[in-house]
Every structure is written in structure tokens, then in C-alpha cells.
Short mmCIF file of C-alpha atoms in Angstrom, two decimals:
data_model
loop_
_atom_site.label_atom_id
_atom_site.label_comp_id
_atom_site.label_asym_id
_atom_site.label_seq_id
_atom_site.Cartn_x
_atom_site.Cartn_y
_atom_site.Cartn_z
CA UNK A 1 58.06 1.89 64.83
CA UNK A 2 59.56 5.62 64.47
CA UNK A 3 57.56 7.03 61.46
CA UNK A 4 58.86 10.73 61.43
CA UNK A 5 60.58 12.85 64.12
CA UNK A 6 60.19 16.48 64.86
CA UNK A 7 62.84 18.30 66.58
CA UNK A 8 66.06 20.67 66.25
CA UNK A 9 68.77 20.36 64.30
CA UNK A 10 71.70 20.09 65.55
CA UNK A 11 74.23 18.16 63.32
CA UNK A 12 75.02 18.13 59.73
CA UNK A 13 77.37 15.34 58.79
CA UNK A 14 76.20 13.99 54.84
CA UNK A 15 74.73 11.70 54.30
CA UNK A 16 74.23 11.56 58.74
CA UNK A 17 72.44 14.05 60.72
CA UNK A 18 71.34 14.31 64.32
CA UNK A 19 68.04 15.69 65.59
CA UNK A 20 67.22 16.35 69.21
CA UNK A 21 63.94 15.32 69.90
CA UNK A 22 62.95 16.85 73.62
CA UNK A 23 66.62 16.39 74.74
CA UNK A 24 67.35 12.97 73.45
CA UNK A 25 69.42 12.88 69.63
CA UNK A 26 68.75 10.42 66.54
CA UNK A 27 71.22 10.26 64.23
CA UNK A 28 69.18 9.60 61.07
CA UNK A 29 71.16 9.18 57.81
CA UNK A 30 69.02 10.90 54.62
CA UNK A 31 69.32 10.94 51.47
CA UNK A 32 71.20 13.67 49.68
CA UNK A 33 68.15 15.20 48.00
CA UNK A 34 66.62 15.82 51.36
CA UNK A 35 69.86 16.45 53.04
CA UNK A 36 70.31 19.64 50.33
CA UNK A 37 66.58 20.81 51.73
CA UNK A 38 67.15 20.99 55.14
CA UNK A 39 67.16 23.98 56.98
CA UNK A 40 70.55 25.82 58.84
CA UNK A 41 71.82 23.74 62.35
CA UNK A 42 69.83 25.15 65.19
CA UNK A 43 66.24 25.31 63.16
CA UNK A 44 63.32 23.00 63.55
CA UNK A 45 63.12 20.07 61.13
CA UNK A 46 60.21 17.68 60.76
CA UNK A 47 61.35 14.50 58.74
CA UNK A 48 59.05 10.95 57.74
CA UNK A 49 61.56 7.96 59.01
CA UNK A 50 62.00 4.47 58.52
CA UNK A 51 63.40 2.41 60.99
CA UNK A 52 65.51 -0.69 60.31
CA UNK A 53 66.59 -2.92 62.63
CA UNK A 54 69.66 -5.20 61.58
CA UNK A 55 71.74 -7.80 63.90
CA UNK A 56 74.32 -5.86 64.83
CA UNK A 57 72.31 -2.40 64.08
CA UNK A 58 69.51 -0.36 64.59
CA UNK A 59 69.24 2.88 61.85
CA UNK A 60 66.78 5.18 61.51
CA UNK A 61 66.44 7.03 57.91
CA UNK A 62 64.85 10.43 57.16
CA UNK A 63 62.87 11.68 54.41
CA UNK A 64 61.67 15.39 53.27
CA UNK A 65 58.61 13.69 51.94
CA UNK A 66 56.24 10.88 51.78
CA UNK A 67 57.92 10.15 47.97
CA UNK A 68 61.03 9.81 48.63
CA UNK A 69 59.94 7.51 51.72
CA UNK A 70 57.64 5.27 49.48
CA UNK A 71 60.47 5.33 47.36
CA UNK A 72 63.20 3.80 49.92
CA UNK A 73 60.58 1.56 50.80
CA UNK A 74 59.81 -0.39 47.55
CA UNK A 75 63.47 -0.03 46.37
CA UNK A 76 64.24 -2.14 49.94
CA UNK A 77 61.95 -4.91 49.10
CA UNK A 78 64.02 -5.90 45.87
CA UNK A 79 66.52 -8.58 46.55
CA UNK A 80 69.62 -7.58 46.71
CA UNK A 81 68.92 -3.98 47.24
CA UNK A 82 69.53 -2.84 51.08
CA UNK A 83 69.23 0.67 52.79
CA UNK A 84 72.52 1.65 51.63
CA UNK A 85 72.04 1.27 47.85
CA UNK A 86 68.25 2.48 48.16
CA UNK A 87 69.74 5.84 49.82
CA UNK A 88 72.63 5.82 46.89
CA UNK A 89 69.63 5.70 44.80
CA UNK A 90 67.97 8.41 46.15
CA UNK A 91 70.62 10.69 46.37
CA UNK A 92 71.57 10.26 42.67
CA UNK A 93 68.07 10.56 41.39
CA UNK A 94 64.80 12.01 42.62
CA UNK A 95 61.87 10.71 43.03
CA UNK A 96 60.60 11.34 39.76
CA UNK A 97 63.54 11.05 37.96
CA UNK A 98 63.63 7.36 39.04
CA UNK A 99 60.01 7.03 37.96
CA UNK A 100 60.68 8.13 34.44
CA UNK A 101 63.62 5.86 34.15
CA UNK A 102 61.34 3.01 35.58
CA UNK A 103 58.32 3.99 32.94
CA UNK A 104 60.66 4.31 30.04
CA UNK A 105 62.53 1.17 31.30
CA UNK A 106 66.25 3.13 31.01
CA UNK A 107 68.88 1.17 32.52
CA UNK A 108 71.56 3.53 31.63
CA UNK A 109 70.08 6.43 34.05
CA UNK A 110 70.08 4.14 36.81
CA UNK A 111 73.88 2.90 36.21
CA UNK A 112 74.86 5.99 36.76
CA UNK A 113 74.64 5.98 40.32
CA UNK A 114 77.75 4.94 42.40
CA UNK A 115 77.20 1.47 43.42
CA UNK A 116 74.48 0.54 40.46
CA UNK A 117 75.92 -1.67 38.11
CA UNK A 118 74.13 -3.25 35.05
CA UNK A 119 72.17 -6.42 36.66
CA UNK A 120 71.44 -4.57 39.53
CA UNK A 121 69.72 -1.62 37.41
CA UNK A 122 68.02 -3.93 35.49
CA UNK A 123 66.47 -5.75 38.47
CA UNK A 124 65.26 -2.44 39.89
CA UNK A 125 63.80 -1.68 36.18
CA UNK A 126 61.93 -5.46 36.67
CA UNK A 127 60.85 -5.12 39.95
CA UNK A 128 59.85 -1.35 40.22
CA UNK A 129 57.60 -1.45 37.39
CA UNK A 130 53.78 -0.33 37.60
CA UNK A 131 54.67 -0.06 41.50
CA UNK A 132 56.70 3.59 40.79
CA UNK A 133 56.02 5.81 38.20
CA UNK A 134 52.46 4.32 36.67
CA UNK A 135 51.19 7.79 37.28
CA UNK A 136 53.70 9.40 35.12
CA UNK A 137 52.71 7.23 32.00
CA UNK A 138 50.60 8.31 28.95
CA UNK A 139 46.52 8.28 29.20
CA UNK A 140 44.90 5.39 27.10
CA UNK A 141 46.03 3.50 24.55
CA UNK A 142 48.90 5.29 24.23
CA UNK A 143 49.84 3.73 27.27
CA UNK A 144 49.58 0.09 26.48
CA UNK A 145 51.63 0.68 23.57
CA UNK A 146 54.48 1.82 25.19
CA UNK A 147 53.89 -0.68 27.99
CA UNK A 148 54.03 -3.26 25.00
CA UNK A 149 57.14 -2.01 23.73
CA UNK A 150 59.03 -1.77 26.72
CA UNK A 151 57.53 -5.57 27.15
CA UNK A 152 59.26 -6.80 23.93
CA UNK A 153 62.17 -4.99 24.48
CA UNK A 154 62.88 -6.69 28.18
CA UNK A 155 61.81 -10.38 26.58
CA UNK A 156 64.45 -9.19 23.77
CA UNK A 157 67.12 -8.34 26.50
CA UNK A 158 65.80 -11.59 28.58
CA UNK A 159 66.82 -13.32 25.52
CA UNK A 160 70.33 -12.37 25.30
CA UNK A 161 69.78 -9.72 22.77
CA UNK A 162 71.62 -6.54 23.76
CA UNK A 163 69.95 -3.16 24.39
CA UNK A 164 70.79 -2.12 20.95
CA UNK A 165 69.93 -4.98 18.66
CA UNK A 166 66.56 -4.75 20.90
CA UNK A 167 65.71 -1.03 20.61
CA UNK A 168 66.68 -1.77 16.76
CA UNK A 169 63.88 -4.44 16.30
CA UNK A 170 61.49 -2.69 18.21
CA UNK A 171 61.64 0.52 15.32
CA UNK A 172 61.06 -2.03 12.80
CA UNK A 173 57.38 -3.28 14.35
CA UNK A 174 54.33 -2.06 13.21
CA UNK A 175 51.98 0.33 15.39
CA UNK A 176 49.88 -0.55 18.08
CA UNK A 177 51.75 -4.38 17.94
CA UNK A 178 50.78 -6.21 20.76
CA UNK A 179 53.32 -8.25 23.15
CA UNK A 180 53.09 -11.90 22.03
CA UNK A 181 53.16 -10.82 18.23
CA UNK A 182 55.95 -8.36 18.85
CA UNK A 183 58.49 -10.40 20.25
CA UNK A 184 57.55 -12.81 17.20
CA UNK A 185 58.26 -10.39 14.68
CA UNK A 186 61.27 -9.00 16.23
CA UNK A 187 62.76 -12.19 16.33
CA UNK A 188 62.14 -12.90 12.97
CA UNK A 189 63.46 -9.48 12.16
CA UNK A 190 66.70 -9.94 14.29
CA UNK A 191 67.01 -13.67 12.96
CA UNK A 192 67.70 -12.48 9.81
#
């Protein structure tokens, strides 16, 4: 409905700000990366929004870029992820911090942020995968490989194997392994 607004700053509140757009004022709550790129109060500001409209509220959230919006917007869709934790997301990671921790499937950066706990990062991990971050991954068969290994290594986890007994089965594989024979052979391996 609202997909960016372009006005005058006039309030700076974290993680809220207000904008006056031709004399009336959104408040539009950002995350902290953009909130750290915004210019004094007074000065123009141009931000992409999205607009969510709940039952007993309507918010509006700003973005510095079309990232960071795309960003919000596929971290929303995951179930049990609302606006708030996608904006606690945001502000505790960039953009492309989030998409190397979603290409080398690393849970622990994502726990980091207030509000993240284990099942939650791994869900994001899950359900962010090849959607954020496919870009950033290596060209070829390179690729696949690590795509393979970061396969195994969730079946492992899926399993009930912890991140450690997983990471230590995956070393033990062969090169260039694909994904039904890896998790074979790492169960063998962590059987023994």
C-alpha cells in the first residue's frame, strides 16, 4: 500500500522515527542499520516501506534500501517470525551478513541477536536458504559441494546429532560426496 515515503525528518526516537510527508507525519520504526544512516532531524529522507496491518495496529517500516526491505520481507514469511524479530534481525546483522550466515548455514551468528534463540535460528537457516544469499555462493561445482555439505550436516542435526558430532563427520567424507551417500557414510562414521 505505502511502498516508500519521501519527506523531512523530524523525529529521531530508535528504533521509531517520524517523517512529515507534505504536512502529515508517519511514524515508521527502522531498523538500526538504516536508523545509523539517516541524515540530521530537519533534512530530507527518502525511505522504501512496508506496511503491515495487524488487528489492533497499523505500522509502517522503513528501509535505506531495497536489501534490507527484501530482507524484512522473506524473514516475515517464516512462521513464527513477525515484524518485530525480522527488525531485531536486521538491526543485529546486515544484509549480507545474514546472507553469509544463511549460505554457510551458521546458527551461532544468528543466536546472537536479542530475541533469536536456537530453534528459531535454525528455522530461519531452513527457510531462508537459496531465497537470501544464493548470490554470495561459490561459481560451479564448488558450489554444489558446499551446498552438499551443508545438506548432510542439517539431515545430521535433523537427526539429533549435535552441531559438533555433525561438523566432525562431515571432515571425515571424501571430496565432491554427494548428499544421499554422505549422510550414509557419516552415519556409519558417527555409528561407530
Amino acid at each position: 500500500m505505502i511502498g516508500k515515503l519521501t519527506g523531512t525528518l523530524l523525529e529521531k526516537n530508535p528504533p521509531q522515527i517520524l517523517v512529515d510527508c507534505h504536512g502529515v507525519g508517519y511514524e515508521v520504526d527502522v531498523p538500526m542499520s538504516t536508523f545509523y544512516h539517516l541524515p540530521a532531524t530537519g533534512e530530507a529522507v527518502s525511505l522504501l516501506t512496508h506496511f503491515v496491518v495487524r488487528e489492533d495496529a497499523q505500522i509502517l517500516y522503513g528501509f535505506g534500501t531495497a536489501a534490507e526491505r527484501e530482507a524484512f520481507r522473506q524473514l516475515i514469511k517464516i512462521s513464527g517470525v513477525g515484524p518485530r524479530t525480522a527488525l531485531s534481525v536486521l538491526s543485529g546483522l546486515s544484509v549480507a551478513e545474514l546472507a553469509q550466515a544463511v549460505s554457510a548455514q551458521e546458527a551461532g551468528r544468528i543466536v546472537k541477536v536479542p530475541g533469536i534463540g536456537k530453534k528459531t535460528a535454525e528455522r530461519l537457516l531452513l527457510e531462508l536458504k537459496g531465497k537470501i544469499g544464493a548470490d554470495l555462493g561459490l561459481p560451479g561445482a564448488a558450489a554444489a559441494v558446499g551446498d552438499a555439505a551443508g545438506d548432510i550436516q542439517q539431515a545430521l542435526m535433523a537427526l539429533g546429532y549435535n552441531e559438533k558430532d555433525a561438523a566432525a563427520a562431515l571432515k571425515a567424507l571424501p571430496a565432491g560426496v554427494g548428499v544421499a551417500d554422505g549422510i550414509k557414510l557419516a552415519l556409519k562414521s558417527l555409528a561407530k
